Short mmCIF file of C-alpha atoms in Angstrom, two decimals:
data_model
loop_
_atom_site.label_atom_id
_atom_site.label_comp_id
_atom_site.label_asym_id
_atom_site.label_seq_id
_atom_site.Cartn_x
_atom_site.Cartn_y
_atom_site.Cartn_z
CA UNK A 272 247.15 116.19 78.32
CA UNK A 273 244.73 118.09 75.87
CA UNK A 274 246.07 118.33 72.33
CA UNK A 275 242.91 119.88 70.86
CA UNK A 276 243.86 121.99 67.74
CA UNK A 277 240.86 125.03 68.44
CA UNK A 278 241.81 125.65 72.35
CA UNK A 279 239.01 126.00 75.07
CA UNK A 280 238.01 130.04 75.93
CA UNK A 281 237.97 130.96 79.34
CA UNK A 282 235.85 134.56 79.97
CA UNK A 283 237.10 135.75 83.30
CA UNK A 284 239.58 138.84 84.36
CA UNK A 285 243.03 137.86 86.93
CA UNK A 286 241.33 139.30 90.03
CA UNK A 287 237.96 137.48 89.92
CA UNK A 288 237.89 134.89 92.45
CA UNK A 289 236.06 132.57 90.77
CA UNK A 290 238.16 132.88 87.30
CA UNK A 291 241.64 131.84 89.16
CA UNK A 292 239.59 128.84 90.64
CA UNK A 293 239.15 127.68 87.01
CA UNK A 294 242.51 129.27 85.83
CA UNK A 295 244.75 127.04 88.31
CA UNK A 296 243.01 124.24 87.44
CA UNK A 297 243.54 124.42 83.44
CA UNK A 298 247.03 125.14 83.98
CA UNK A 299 247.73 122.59 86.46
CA UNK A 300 245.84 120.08 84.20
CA UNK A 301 247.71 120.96 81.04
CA UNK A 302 244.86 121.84 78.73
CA UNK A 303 244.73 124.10 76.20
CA UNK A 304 243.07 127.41 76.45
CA UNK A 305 242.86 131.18 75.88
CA UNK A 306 241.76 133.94 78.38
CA UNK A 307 239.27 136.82 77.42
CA UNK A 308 237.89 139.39 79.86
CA UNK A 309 234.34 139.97 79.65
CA UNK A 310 234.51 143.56 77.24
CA UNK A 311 235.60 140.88 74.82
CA UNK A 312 233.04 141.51 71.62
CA UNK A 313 232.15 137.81 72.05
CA UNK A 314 231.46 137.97 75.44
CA UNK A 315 229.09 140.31 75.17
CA UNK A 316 227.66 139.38 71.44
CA UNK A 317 227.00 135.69 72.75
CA UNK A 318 227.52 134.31 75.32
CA UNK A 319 226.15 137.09 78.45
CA UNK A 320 222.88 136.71 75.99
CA UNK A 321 223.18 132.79 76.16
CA UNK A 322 223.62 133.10 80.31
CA UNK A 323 220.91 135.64 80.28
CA UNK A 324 223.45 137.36 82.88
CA UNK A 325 227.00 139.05 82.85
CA UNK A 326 228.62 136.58 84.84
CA UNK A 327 232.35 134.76 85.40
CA UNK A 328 233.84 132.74 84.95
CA UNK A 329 232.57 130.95 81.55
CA UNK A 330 233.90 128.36 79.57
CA UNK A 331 233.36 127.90 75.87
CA UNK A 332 234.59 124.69 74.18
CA UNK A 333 235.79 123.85 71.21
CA UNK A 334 232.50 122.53 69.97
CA UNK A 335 230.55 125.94 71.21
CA UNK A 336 229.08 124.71 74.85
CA UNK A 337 228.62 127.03 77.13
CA UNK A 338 229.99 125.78 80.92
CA UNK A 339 229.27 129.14 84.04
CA UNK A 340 230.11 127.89 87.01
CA UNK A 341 233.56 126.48 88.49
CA UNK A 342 232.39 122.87 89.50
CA UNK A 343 230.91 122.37 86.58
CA UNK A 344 233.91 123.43 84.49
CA UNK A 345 236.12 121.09 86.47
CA UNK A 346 233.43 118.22 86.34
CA UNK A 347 233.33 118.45 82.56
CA UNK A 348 236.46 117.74 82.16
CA UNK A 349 236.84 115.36 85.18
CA UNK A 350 233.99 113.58 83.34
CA UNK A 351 236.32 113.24 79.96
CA UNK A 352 238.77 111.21 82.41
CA UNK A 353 241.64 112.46 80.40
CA UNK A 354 242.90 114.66 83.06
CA UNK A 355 244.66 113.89 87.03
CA UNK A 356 241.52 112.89 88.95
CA UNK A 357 240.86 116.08 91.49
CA UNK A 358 237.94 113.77 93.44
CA UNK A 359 239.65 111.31 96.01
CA UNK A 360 238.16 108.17 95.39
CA UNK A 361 238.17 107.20 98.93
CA UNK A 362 235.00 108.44 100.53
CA UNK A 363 236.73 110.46 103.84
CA UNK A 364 238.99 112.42 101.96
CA UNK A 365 236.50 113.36 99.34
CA UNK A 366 234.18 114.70 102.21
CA UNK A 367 236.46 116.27 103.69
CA UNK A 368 237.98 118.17 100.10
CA UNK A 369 233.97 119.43 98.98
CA UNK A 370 234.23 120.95 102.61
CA UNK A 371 237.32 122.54 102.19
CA UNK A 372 236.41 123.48 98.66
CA UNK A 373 232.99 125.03 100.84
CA UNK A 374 234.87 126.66 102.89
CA UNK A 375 237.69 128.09 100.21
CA UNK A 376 235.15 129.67 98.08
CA UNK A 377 231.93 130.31 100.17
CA UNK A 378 233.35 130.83 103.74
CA UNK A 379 236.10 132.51 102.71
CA UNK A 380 234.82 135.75 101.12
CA UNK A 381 234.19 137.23 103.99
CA UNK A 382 238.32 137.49 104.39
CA UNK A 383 238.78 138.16 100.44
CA UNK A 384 236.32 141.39 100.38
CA UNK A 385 237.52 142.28 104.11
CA UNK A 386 240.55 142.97 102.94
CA UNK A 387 239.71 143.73 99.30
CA UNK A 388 237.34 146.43 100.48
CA UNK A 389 238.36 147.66 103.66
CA UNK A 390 241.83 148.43 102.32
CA UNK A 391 240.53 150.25 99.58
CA UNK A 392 242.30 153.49 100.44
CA UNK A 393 246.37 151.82 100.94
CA UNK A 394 245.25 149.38 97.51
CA UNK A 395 243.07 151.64 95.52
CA UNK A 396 246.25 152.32 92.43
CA UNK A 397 245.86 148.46 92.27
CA UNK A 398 242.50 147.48 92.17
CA UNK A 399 241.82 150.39 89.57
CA UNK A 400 243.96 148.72 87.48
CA UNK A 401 242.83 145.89 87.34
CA UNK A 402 239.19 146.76 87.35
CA UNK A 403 240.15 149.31 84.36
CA UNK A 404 241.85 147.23 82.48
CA UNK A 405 239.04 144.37 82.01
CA UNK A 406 236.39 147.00 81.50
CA UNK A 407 237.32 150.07 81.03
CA UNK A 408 237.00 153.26 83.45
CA UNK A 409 232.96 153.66 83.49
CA UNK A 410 232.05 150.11 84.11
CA UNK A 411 234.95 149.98 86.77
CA UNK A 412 233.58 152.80 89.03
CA UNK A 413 230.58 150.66 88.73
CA UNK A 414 231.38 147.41 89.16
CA UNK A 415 234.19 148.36 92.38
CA UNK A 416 231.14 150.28 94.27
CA UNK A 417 228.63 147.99 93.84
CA UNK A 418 231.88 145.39 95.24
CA UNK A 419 231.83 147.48 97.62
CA UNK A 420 228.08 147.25 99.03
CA UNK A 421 228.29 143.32 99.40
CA UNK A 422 230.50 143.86 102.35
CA UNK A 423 227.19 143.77 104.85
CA UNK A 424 225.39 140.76 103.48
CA UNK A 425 228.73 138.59 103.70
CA UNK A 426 229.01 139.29 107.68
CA UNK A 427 232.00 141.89 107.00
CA UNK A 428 231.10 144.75 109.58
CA UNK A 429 233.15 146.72 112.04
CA UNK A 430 232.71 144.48 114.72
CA UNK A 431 233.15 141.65 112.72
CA UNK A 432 236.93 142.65 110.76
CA UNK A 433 239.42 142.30 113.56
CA UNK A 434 237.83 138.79 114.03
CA UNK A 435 238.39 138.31 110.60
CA UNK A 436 241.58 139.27 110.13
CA UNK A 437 242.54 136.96 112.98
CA UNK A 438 240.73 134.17 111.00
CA UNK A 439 243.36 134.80 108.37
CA UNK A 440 246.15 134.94 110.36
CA UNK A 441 245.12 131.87 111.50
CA UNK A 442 244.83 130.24 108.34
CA UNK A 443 247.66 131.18 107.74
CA UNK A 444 249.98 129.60 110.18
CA UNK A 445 248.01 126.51 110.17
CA UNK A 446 248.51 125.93 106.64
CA UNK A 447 252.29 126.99 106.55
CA UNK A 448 252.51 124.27 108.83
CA UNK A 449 251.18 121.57 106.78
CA UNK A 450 252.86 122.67 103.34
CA UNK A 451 256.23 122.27 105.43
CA UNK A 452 255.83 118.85 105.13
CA UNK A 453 253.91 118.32 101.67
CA UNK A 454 252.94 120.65 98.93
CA UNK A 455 249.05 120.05 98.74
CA UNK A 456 246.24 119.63 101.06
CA UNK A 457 246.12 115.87 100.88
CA UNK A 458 248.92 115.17 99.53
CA UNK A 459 251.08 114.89 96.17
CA UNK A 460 248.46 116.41 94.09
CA UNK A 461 246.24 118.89 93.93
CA UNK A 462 242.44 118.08 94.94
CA UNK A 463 239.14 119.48 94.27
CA UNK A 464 240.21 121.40 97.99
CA UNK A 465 243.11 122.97 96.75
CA UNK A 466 241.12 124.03 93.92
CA UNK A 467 238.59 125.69 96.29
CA UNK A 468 240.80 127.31 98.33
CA UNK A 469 243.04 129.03 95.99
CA UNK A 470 240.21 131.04 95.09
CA UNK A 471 240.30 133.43 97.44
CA UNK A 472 244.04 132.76 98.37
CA UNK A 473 245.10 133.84 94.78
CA UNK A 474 242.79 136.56 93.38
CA UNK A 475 242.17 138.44 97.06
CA UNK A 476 244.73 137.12 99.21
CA UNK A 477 247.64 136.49 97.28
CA UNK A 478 247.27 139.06 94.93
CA UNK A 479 245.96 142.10 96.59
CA UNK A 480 248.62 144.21 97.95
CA UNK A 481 247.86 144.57 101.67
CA UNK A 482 246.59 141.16 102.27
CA UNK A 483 249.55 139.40 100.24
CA UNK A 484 252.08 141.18 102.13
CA UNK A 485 251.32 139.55 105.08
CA UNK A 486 251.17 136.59 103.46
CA UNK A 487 254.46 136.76 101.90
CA UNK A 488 255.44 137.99 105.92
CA UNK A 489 253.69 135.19 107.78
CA UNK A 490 253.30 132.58 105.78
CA UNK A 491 255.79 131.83 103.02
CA UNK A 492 255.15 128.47 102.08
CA UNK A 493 251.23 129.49 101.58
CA UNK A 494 252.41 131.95 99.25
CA UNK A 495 255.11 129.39 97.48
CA UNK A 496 251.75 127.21 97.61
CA UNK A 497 249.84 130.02 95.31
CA UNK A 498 252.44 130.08 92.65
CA UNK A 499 252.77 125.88 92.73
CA UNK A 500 248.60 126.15 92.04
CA UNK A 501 249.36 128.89 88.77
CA UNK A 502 252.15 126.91 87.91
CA UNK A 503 251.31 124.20 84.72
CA UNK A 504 251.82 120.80 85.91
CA UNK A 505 253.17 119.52 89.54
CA UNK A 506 255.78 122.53 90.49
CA UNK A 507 256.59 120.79 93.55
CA UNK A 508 260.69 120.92 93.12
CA UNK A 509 260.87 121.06 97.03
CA UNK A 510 259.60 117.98 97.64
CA UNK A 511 261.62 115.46 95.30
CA UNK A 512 260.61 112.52 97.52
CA UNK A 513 256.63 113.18 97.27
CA UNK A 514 254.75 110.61 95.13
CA UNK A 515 251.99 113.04 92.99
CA UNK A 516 248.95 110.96 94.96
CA UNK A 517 247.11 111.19 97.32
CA UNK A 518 247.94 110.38 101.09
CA UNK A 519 247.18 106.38 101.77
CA UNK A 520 244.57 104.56 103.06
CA UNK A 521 242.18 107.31 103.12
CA UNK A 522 243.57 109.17 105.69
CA UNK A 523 243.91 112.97 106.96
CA UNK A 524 247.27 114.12 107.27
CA UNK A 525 247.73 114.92 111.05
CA UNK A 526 249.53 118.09 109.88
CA UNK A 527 245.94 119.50 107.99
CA UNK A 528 244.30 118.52 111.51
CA UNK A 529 244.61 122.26 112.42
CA UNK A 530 243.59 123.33 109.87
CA UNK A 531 240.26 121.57 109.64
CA UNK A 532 239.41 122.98 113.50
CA UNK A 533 239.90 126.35 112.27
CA UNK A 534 237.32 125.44 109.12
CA UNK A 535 235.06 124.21 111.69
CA UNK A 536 235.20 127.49 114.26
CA UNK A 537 234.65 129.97 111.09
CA UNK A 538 231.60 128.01 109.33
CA UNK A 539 229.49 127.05 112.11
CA UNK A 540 226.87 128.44 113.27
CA UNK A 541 226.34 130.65 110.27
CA UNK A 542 226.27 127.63 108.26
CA UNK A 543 223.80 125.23 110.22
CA UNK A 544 221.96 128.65 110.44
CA UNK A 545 221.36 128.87 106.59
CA UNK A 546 220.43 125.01 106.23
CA UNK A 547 217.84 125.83 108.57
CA UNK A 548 217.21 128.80 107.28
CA UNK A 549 216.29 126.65 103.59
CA UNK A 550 214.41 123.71 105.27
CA UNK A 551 212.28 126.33 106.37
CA UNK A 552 211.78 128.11 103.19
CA UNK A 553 211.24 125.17 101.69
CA UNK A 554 208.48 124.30 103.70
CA UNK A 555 206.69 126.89 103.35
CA UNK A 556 207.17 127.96 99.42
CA UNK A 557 206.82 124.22 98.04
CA UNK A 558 208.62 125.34 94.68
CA UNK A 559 207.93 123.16 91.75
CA UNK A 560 210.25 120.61 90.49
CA UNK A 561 213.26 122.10 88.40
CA UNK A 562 211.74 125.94 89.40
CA UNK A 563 214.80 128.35 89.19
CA UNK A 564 215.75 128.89 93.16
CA UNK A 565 215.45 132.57 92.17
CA UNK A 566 212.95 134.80 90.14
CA UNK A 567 215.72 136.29 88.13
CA UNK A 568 218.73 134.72 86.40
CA UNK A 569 221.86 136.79 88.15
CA UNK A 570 219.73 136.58 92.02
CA UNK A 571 221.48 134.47 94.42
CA UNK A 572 219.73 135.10 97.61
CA UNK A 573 216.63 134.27 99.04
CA UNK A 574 216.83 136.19 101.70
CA UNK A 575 218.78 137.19 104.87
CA UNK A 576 219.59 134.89 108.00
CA UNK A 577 220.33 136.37 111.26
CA UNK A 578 223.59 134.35 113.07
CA UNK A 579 226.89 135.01 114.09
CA UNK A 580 230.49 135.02 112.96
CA UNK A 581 232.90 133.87 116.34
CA UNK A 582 230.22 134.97 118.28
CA UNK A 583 229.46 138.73 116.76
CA UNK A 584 225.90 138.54 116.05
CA UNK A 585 225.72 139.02 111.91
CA UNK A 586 222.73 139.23 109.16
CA UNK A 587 224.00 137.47 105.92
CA UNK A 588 222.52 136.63 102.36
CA UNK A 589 221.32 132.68 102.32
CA UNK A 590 222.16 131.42 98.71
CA UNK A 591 221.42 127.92 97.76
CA UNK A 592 224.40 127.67 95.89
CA UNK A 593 226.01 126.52 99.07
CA UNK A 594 223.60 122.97 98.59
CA UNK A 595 225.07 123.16 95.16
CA UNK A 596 228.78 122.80 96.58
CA UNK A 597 228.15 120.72 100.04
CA UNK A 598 225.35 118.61 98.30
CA UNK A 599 228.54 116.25 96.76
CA UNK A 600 229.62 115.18 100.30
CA UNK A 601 226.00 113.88 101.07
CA UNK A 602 226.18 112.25 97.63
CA UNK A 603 229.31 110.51 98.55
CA UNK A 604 227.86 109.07 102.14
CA UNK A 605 224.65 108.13 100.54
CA UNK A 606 226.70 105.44 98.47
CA UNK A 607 228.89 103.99 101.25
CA UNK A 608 228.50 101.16 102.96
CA UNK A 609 227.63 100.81 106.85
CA UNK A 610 230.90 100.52 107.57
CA UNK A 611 232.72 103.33 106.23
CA UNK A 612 229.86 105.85 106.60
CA UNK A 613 230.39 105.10 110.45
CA UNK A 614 234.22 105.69 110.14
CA UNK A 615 234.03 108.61 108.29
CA UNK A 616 231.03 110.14 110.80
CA UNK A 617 233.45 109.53 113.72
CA UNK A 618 236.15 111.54 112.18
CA UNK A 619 233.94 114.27 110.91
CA UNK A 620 232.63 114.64 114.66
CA UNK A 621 236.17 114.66 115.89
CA UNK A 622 237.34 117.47 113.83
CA UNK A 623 233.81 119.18 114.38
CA UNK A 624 232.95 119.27 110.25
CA UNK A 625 230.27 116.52 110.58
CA UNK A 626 227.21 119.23 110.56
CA UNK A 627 228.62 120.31 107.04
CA UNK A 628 227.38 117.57 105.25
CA UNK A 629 223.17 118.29 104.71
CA UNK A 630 222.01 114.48 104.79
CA UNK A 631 219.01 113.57 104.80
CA UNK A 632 217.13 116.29 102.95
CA UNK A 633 214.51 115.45 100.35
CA UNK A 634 215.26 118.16 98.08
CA UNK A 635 218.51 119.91 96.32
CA UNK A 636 219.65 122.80 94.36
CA UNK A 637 220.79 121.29 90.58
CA UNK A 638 221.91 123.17 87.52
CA UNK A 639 220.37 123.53 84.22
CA UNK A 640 221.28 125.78 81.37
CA UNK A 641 223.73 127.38 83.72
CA UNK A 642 221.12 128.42 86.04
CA UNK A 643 220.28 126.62 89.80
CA UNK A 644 217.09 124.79 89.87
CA UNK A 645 215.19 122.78 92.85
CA UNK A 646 214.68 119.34 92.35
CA UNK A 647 213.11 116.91 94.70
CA UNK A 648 213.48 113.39 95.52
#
């Protein structure tokens, strides 16, 4: 536990995705900190300047570093070692958690702005209030329709929602399955997975008022799930005879196994789609060694990929971010001997994730000063 007498500052607002992805984790960790929404005078003063963007959720530490970005939040203090280790050390179950974590908060906004958005009209009381209250009532308007627009360049169309929403559903009953019979992904303690996947399942999902309800209807123990990830420390009281580690010998638990297929059928092809899509790009731009991926600070996208979503033919945004997040799972086979690089392929193949690891590329997206760079091998 943290003891630090000046606590850390976390700039974010309760229904940012991101934010309760970083939240969850400082709770569950025990450290010390103190919330403040972005109209915060500091915030804007120092450190949207310092970013060179308006973007959440930041961390400011004691000492006055600026940290944008929820892996490298968690990795700072993962790096201290002071803290429950949220990286399995075993290399399957790491894989597998940066995939889920992939999935959680890249994947998964199509169903958190699907039913953010969409709704708008049975949630809109809600959502005003909580876009009002971190900003006040001009930048709200603002910020909630240009929310809004995104819904397009994340795959969320007409033809694409009732798919979605049966994605969820999905979800849904294949995770109240597995937290029947332990209260994290892999097993006693939350992992970097949990982390990823609470971000849309708190902030959208679990907090929104039409897409919680069902939820709270469907899926019970997801929902008890939520409030164990906001809760400080290990609130699992309905487990007494769970150890807080996690499962043995590197294993999956055959009750995630679901689960996993379901990951598989929502990310693929779109997601072996925009890996091409950057090998491509790559090719033909040659960007310089540590070049920002984008010409401006708060752009994301290169450009647009034409795919599909469960087989409705969609045109998303390709952001290298996503090498940012999968990147870690190509790390960890890289190191690994002969051996357990085959074992771990075979199981990746078998529950149809092994095309989310991007081996053997000679470049990747890094970060420096808060911002995503290329770098090259």
């Amino acid at each position: 536990m943290f003891s630090q007498a000046t606590p850390y500052v976390l700039y974010g607002a309760p229904h940012s995705l991101y934010t309760g992805k970083a939240r969850c984790y400082l709770r569950n960790q025990g450290i010390a900190y103190v919330e403040r929404p972005t109209s915060h005078p500091d915030f804007v003063a120092r450190i949207a300047p310092a970013l060179g963007r308006a973007i959440i959720p930041v961390l400011e530490t004691p000492d006055g570093e600026i940290i944008q970005d929820t892996i490298d939040i968690i990795d700072y203090f993962e790096r201290r070692g002071d803290v429950r280790p949220v990286y399995p050390s075993t290399p399957l179950q790491h894989v597998v958690a940066v995939i889920i974590e992939y999935f959680g908060c890249q994947a998964m906004r199509k169903h958190a702005m699907h039913y953010r958005w969409s709704y708008l009209p049975e949630q809109r009381d809600f959502l005003w209030h909580a876009f009002v209250t971190g900003s006040g009532e001009a930048v709200a308007e603002k910020v909630m329709g240009r929310m809004h627009s995104y819904l397009p360049a994340l795959g969320v169309t007409e033809q694409t929602a009732p798919l979605i929403e049966r994605s969820y559903e999905t979800l849904l009953d294949t995770l109240e399955a597995h937290f029947a019979v332990m209260p994290y992904l892999l097993g006693g303690r939350p992992s970097i997975a949990d982390y990823g996947l609470i971000a849309p399942l708190f902030a959208h999902l679990g907090r929104d008022p039409v897409p919680a309800a069902i939820m709270k209807q469907r899926a019970p123990r997801v929902f008890r799930w939520v409030e164990r990830m906001n809760a400080p420390g290990l609130d699992t009281v309905e487990y007494p005879e769970q150890a807080s580690a996690f499962v043995a010998d590197d294993t999956i638990p055959p009750s995630l196994e679901p689960f996993l297929r379901h990951v598989a059928e929502d990310i693929f092809p779109e997601l072996d789609d925009k890996l091409d899509f950057f090998d491509r790009w790559i090719a033909e731009q040659r960007p310089a060694d540590g070049r920002p991926v984008a010409d401006k600070p708060h752009r994301r996208q290169l450009g647009t990929v034409n795919t599909q979503y469960r087989g409705v033919p969609i045109e998303v945004g390709a952001e290298p971010y996503l090498l940012y997040v999968l990147q870690r799972a190509a790390d960890t086979m890289a190191i690994v001997n002969d051996e357990a690089a085959a074992r771990v392929g075979t199981q990746l193949e078998r529950l149809g994730l092994a095309r989310a690891v991007p081996s053997g590329r000679d470049y990747r997206v890094a970060r420096e000063n808060n911002i995503e760079v290329w770098r090259f091998d």
